[in-house]
PDB file of C-alpha atoms in Angstrom:
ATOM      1  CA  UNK A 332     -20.415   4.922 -87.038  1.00  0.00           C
ATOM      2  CA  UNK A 333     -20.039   4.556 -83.222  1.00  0.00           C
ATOM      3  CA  UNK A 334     -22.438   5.507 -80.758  1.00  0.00           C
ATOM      4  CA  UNK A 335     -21.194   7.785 -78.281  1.00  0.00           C
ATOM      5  CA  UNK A 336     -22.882   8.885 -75.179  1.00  0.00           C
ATOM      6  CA  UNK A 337     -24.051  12.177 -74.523  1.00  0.00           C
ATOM      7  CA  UNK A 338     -21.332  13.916 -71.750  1.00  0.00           C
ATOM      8  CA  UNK A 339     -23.424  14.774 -69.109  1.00  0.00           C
ATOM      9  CA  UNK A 340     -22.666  16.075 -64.900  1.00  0.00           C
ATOM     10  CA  UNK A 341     -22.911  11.831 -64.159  1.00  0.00           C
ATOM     11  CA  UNK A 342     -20.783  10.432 -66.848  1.00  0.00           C
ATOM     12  CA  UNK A 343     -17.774  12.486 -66.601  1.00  0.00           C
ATOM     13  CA  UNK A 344     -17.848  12.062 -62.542  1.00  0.00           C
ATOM     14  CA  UNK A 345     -18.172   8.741 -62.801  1.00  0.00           C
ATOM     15  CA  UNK A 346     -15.072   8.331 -65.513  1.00  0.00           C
ATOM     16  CA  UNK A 347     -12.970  11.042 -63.591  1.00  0.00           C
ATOM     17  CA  UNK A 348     -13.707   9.224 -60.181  1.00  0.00           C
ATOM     18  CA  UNK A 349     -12.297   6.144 -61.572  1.00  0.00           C
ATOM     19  CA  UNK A 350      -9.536   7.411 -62.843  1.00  0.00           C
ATOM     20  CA  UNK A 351      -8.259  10.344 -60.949  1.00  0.00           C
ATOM     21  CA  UNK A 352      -5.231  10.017 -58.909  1.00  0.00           C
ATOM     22  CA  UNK A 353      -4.465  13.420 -56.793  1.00  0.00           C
ATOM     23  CA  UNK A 354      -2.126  11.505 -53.674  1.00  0.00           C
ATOM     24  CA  UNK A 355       0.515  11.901 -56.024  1.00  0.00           C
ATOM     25  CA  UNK A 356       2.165  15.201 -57.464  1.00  0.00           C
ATOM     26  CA  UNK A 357       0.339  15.914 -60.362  1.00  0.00           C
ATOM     27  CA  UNK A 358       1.855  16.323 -64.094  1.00  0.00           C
ATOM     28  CA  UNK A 359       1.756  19.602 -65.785  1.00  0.00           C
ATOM     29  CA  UNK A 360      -1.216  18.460 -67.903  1.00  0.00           C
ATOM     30  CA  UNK A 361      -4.545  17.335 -67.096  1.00  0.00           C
ATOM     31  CA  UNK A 362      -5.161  13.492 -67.326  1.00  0.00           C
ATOM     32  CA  UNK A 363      -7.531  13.427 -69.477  1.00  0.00           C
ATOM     33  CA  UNK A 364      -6.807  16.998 -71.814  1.00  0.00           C
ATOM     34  CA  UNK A 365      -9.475  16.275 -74.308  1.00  0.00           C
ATOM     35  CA  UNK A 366     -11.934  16.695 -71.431  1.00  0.00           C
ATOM     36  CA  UNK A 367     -11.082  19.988 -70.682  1.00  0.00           C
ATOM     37  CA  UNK A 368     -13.599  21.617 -73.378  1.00  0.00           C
ATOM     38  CA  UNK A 369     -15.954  18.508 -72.494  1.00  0.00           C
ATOM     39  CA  UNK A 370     -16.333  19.915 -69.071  1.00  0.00           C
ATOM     40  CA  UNK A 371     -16.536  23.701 -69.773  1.00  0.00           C
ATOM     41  CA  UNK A 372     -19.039  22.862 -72.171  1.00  0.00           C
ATOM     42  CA  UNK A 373     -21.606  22.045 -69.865  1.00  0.00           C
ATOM     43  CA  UNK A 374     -21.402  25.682 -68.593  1.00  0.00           C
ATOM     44  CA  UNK A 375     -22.491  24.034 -64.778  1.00  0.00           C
ATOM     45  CA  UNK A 376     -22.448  26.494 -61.744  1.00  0.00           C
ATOM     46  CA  UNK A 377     -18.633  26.893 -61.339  1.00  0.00           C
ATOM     47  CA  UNK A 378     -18.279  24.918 -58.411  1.00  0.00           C
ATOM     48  CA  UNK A 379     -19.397  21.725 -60.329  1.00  0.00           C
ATOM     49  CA  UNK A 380     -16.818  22.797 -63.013  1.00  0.00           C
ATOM     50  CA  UNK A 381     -14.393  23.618 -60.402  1.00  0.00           C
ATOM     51  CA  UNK A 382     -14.199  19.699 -59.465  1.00  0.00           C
ATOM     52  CA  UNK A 383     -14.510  18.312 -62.011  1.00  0.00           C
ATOM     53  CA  UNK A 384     -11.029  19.775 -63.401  1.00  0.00           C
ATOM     54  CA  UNK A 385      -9.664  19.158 -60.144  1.00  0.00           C
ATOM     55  CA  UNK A 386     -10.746  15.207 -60.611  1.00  0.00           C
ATOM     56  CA  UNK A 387      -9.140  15.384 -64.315  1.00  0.00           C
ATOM     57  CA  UNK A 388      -6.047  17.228 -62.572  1.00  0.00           C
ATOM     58  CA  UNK A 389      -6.662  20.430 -64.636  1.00  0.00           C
ATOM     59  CA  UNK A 390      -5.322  22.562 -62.009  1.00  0.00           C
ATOM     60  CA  UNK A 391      -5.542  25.767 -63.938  1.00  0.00           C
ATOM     61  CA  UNK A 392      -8.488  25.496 -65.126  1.00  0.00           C
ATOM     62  CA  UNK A 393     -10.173  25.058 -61.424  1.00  0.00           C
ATOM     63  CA  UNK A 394      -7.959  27.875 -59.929  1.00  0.00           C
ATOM     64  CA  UNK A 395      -9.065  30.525 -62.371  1.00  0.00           C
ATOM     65  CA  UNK A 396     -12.821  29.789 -61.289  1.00  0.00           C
ATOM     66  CA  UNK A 397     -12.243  29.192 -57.417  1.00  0.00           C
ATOM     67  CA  UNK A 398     -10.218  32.653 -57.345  1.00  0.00           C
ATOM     68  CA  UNK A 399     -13.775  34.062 -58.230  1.00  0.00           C
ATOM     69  CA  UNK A 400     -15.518  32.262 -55.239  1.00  0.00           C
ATOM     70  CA  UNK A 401     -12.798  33.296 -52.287  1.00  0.00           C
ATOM     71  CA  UNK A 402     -15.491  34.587 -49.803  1.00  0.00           C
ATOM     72  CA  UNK A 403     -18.692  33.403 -47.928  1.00  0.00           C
ATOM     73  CA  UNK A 404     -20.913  32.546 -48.873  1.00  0.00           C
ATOM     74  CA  UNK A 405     -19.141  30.634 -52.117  1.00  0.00           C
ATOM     75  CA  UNK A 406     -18.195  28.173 -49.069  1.00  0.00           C
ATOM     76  CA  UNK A 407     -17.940  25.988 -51.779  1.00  0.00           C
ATOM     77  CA  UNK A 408     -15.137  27.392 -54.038  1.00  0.00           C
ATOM     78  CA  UNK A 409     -13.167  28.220 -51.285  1.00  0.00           C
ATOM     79  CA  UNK A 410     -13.266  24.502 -49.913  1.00  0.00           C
ATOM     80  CA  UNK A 411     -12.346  23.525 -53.701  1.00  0.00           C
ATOM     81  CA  UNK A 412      -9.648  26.400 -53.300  1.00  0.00           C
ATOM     82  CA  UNK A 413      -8.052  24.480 -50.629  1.00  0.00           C
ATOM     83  CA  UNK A 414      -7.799  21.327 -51.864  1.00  0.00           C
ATOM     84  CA  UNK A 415      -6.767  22.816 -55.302  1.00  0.00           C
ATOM     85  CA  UNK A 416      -3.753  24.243 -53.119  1.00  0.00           C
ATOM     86  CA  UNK A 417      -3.299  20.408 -51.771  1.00  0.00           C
ATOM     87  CA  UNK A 418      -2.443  19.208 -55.299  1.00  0.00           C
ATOM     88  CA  UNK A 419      -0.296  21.009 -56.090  1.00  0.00           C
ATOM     89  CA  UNK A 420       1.752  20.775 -52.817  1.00  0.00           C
ATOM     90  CA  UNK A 421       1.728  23.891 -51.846  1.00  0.00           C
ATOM     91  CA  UNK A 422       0.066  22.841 -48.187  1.00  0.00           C
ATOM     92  CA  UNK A 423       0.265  26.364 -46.242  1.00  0.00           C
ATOM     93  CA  UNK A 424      -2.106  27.678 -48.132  1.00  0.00           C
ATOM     94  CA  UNK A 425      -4.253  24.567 -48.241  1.00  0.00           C
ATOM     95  CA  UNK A 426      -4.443  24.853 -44.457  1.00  0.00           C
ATOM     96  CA  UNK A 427      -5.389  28.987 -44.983  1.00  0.00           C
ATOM     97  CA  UNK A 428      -8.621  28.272 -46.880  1.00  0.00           C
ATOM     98  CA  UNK A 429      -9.125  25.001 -44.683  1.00  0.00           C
ATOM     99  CA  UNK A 430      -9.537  26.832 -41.797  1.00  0.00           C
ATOM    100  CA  UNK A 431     -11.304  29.666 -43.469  1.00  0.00           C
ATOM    101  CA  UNK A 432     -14.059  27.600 -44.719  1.00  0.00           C
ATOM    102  CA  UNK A 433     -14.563  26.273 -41.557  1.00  0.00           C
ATOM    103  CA  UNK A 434     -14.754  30.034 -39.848  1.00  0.00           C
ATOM    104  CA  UNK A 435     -17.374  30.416 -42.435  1.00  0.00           C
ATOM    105  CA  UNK A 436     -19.652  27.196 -42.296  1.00  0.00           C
ATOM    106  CA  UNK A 437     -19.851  27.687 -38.443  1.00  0.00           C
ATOM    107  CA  UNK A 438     -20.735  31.389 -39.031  1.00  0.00           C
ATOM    108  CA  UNK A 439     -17.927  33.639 -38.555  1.00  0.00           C
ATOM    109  CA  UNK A 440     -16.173  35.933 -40.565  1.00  0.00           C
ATOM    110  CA  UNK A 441     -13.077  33.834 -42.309  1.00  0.00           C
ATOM    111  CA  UNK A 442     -10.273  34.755 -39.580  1.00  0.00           C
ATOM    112  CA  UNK A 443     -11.934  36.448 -36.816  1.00  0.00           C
ATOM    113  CA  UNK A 444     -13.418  33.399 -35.379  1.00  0.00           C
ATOM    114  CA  UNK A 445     -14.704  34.346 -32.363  1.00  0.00           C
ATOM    115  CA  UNK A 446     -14.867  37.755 -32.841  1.00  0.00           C
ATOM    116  CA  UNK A 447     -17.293  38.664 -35.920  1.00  0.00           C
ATOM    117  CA  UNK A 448     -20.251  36.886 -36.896  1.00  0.00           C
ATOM    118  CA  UNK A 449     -21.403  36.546 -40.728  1.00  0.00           C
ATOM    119  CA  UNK A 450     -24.889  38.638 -41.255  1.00  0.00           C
ATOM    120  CA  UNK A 451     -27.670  36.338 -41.428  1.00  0.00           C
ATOM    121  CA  UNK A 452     -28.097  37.024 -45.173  1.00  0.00           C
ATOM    122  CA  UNK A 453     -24.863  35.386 -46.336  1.00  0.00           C
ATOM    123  CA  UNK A 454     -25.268  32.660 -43.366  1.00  0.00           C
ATOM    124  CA  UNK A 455     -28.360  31.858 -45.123  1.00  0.00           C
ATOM    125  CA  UNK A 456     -26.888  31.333 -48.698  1.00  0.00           C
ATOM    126  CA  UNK A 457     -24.079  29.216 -47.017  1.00  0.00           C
ATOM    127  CA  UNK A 458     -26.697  26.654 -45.808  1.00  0.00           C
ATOM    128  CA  UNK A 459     -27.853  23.762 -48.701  1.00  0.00           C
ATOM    129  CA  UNK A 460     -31.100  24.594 -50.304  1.00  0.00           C
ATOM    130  CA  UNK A 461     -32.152  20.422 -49.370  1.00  0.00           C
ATOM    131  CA  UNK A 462     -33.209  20.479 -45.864  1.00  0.00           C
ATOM    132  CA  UNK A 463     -30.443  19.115 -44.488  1.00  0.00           C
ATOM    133  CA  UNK A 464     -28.672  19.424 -40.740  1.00  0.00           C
ATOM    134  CA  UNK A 465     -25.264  19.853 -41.728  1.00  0.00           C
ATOM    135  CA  UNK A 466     -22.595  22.332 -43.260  1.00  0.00           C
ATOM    136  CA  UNK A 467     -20.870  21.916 -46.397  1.00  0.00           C
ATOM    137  CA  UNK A 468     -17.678  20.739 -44.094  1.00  0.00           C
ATOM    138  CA  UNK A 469     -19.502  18.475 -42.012  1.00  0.00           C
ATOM    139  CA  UNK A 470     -21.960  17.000 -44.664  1.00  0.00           C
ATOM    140  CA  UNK A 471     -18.497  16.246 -47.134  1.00  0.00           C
ATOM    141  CA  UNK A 472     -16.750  14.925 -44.341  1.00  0.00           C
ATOM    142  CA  UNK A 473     -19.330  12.800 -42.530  1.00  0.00           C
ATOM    143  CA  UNK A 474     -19.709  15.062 -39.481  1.00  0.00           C
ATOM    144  CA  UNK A 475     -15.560  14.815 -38.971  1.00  0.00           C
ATOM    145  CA  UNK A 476     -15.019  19.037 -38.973  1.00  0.00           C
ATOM    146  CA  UNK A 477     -11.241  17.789 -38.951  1.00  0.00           C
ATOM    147  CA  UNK A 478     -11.526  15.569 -41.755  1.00  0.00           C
ATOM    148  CA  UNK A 479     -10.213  18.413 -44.391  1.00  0.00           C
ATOM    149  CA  UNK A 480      -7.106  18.665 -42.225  1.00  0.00           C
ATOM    150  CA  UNK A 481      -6.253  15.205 -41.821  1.00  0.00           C
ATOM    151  CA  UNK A 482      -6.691  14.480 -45.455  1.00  0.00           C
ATOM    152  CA  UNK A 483      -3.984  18.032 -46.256  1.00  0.00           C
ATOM    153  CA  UNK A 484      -1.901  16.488 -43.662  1.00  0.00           C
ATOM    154  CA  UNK A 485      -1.869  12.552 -45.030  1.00  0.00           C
ATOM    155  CA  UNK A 486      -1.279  13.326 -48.292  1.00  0.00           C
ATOM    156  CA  UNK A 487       1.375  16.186 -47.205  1.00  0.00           C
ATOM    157  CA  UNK A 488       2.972  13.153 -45.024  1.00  0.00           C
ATOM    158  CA  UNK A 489       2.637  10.442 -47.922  1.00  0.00           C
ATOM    159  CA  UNK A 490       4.413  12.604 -50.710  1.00  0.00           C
ATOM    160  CA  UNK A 491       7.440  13.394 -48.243  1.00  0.00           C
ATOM    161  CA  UNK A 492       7.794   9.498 -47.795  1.00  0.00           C
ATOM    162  CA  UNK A 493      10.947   7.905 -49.426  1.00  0.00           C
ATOM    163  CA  UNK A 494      10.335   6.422 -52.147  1.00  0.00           C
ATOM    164  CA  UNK A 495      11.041   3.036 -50.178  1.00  0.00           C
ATOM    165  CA  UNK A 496       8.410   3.866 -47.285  1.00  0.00           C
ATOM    166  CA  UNK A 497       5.153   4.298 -50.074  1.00  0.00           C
ATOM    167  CA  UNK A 498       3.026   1.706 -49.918  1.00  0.00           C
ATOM    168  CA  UNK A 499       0.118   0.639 -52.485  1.00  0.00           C
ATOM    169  CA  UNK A 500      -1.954   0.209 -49.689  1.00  0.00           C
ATOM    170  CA  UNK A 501      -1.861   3.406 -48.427  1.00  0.00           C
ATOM    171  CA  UNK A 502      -1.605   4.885 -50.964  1.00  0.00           C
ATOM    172  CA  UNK A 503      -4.978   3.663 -52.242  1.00  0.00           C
ATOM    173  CA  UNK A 504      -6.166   4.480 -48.946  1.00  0.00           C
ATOM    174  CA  UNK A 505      -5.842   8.021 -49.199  1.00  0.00           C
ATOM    175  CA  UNK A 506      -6.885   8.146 -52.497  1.00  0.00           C
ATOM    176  CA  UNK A 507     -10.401   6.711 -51.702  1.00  0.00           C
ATOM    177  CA  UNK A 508     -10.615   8.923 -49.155  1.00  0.00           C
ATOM    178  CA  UNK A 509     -10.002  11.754 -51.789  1.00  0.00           C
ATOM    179  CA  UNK A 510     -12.499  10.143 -54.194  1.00  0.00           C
ATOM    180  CA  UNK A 511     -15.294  10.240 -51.528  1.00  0.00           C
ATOM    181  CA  UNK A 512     -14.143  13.588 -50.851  1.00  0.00           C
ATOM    182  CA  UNK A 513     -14.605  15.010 -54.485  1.00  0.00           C
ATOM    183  CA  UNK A 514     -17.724  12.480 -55.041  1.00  0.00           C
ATOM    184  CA  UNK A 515     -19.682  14.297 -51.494  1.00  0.00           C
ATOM    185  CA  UNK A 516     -18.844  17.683 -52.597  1.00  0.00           C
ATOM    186  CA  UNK A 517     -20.244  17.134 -56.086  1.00  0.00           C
ATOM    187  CA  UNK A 518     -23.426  15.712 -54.486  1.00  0.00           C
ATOM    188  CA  UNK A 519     -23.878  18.711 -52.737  1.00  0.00           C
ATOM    189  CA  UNK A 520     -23.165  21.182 -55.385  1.00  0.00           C
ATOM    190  CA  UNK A 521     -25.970  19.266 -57.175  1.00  0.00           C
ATOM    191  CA  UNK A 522     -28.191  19.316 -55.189  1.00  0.00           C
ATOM    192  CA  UNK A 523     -27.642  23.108 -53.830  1.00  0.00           C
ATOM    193  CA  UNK A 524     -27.132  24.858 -57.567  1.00  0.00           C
ATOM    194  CA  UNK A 525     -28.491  22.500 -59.800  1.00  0.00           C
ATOM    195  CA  UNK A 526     -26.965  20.234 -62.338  1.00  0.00           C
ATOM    196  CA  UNK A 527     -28.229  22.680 -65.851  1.00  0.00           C
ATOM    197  CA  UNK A 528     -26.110  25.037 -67.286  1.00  0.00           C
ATOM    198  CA  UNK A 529     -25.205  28.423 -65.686  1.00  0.00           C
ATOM    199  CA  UNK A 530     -24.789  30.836 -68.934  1.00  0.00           C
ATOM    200  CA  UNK A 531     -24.025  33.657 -66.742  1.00  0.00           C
ATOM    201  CA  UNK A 532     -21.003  32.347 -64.369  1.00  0.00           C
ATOM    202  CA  UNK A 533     -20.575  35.715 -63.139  1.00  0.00           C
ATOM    203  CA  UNK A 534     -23.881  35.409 -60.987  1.00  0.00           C
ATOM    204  CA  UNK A 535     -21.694  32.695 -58.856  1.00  0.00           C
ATOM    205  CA  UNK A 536     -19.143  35.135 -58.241  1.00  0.00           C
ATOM    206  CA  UNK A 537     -18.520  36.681 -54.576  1.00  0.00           C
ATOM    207  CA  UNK A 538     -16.550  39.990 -53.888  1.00  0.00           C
ATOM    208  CA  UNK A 539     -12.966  39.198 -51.928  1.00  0.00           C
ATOM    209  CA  UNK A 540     -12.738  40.532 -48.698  1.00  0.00           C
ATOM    210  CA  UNK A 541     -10.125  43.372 -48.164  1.00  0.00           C
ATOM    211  CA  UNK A 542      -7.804  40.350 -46.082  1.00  0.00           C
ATOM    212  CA  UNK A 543      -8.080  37.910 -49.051  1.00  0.00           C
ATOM    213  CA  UNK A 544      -7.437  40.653 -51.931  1.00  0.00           C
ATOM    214  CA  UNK A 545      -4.278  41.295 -50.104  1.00  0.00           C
ATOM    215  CA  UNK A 546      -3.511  37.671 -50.015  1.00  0.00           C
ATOM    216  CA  UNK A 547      -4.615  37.186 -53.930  1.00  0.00           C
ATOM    217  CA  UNK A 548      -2.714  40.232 -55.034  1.00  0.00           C
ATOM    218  CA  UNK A 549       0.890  38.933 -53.361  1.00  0.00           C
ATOM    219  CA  UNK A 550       0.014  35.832 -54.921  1.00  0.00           C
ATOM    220  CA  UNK A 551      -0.142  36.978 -58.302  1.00  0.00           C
ATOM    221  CA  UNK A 552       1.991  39.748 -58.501  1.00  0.00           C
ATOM    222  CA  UNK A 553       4.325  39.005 -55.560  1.00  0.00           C
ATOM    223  CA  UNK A 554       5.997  36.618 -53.638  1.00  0.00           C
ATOM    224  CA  UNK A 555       3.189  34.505 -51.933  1.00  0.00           C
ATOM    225  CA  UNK A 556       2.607  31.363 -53.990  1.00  0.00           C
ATOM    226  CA  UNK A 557       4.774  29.745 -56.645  1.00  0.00           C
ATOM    227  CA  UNK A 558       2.013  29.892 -59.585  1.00  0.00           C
ATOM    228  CA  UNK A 559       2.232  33.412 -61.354  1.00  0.00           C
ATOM    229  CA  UNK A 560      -0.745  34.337 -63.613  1.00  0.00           C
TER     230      UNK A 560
END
């Protein structure tokens, strides 16, 4: 009888690093669909879930959690929510929650930059529970604030290449960009929640804002986004 290793946080983000392509648009199935269960399984905060079924390019599966984590401070899930939005193509809206998680991390109130500041409560749960001098955006993308955008844009550029025009190279390019991407925001999730199970996911859950249940609702039920739930 073969041995096989207990699935763990470590082992499936080290096998879904190594094999996750996201430059590309993605199948209608995950790439790996027997890890689906694997991955709920672990009942981990649903952030940690939330990428790892983005790495296995279980779309579904990570927009049903991140749609529970649209509003500071669950900085987190809505940085997961945009590049969930980037995989499937549907860039707009990538750049939407791009920009609002970056309202957020700096303190404002997603789309009234400038105007209204966050209370110091929910600035507070926003920070990383290591001490560490950084935001979620800056600490994923190494201090480059514009490093989400450039990566929505590249990929946005790369898939509307003729066929002719793709390289390997850069193609590989972005996608270890994308790889470090996923690989920083998993550290950080770690660290901030904790790698044990969650049993109650609903804790993790944050209240839309009136803006954003406006958004969700035409998303849904109306004409502003192409999935329909």
């Amino acid at each position: 009888m073969s041995y096989s290793p207990p699935t763990t946080l470590s082992s499936l983000t080290a096998h879904l690093l190594s094999t996750t392509h996201l430059t590309r648009p993605l199948s209608s199935h995950a790439t790996h669909p027997s890890l689906t269960h694997q991955i709920s399984s672990l009942l981990l905060h649903p952030s940690l879930e939330a990428a790892l079924h983005i790495l296995n390019a279980d779309l579904p599966s990570a927009h049903f959690l991140v749609r529970h984590m649209q509003a500071p401070p669950a900085v987190e899930g809505m940085l997961l929510h945009s590049i969930s939005h980037r995989c499937e193509g549907d860039f707009g809206n990538a750049r939407a929650w791009a920009s609002d998680v970056k309202d957020a991390c700096e303190g404002w109130v997603p789309k009234h930059r400038g105007e209204k500041k966050l209370n110091d409560e929910v600035s507070k749960q926003i920070l990383r529970a290591a001490e560490v001098d950084a935001t979620l955006v800056e600490f994923v993308y190494r201090g480059d604030v514009e490093g989400l955008g450039k990566i929505i844009d590249d990929v946005e550029n790369f898939r509307n290449r003729s066929l002719k025009e793709k390289s390997s190279a850069s193609e590989e390019a972005i996608e270890n960009r994308i790889r470090e991407e996923m690989e920083r925001i998993i550290s950080w999730c770690a660290q901030k929640f904790g790698s044990e199970s969650w049993p109650d996911a609903s804790t993790a859950w944050v209240k839309d804002s009136e803006e954003i249940q406006k958004v969700s609702n035409n998303m849904v039920s109306g004409d502003g986004g192409w999935r329909k739930f």
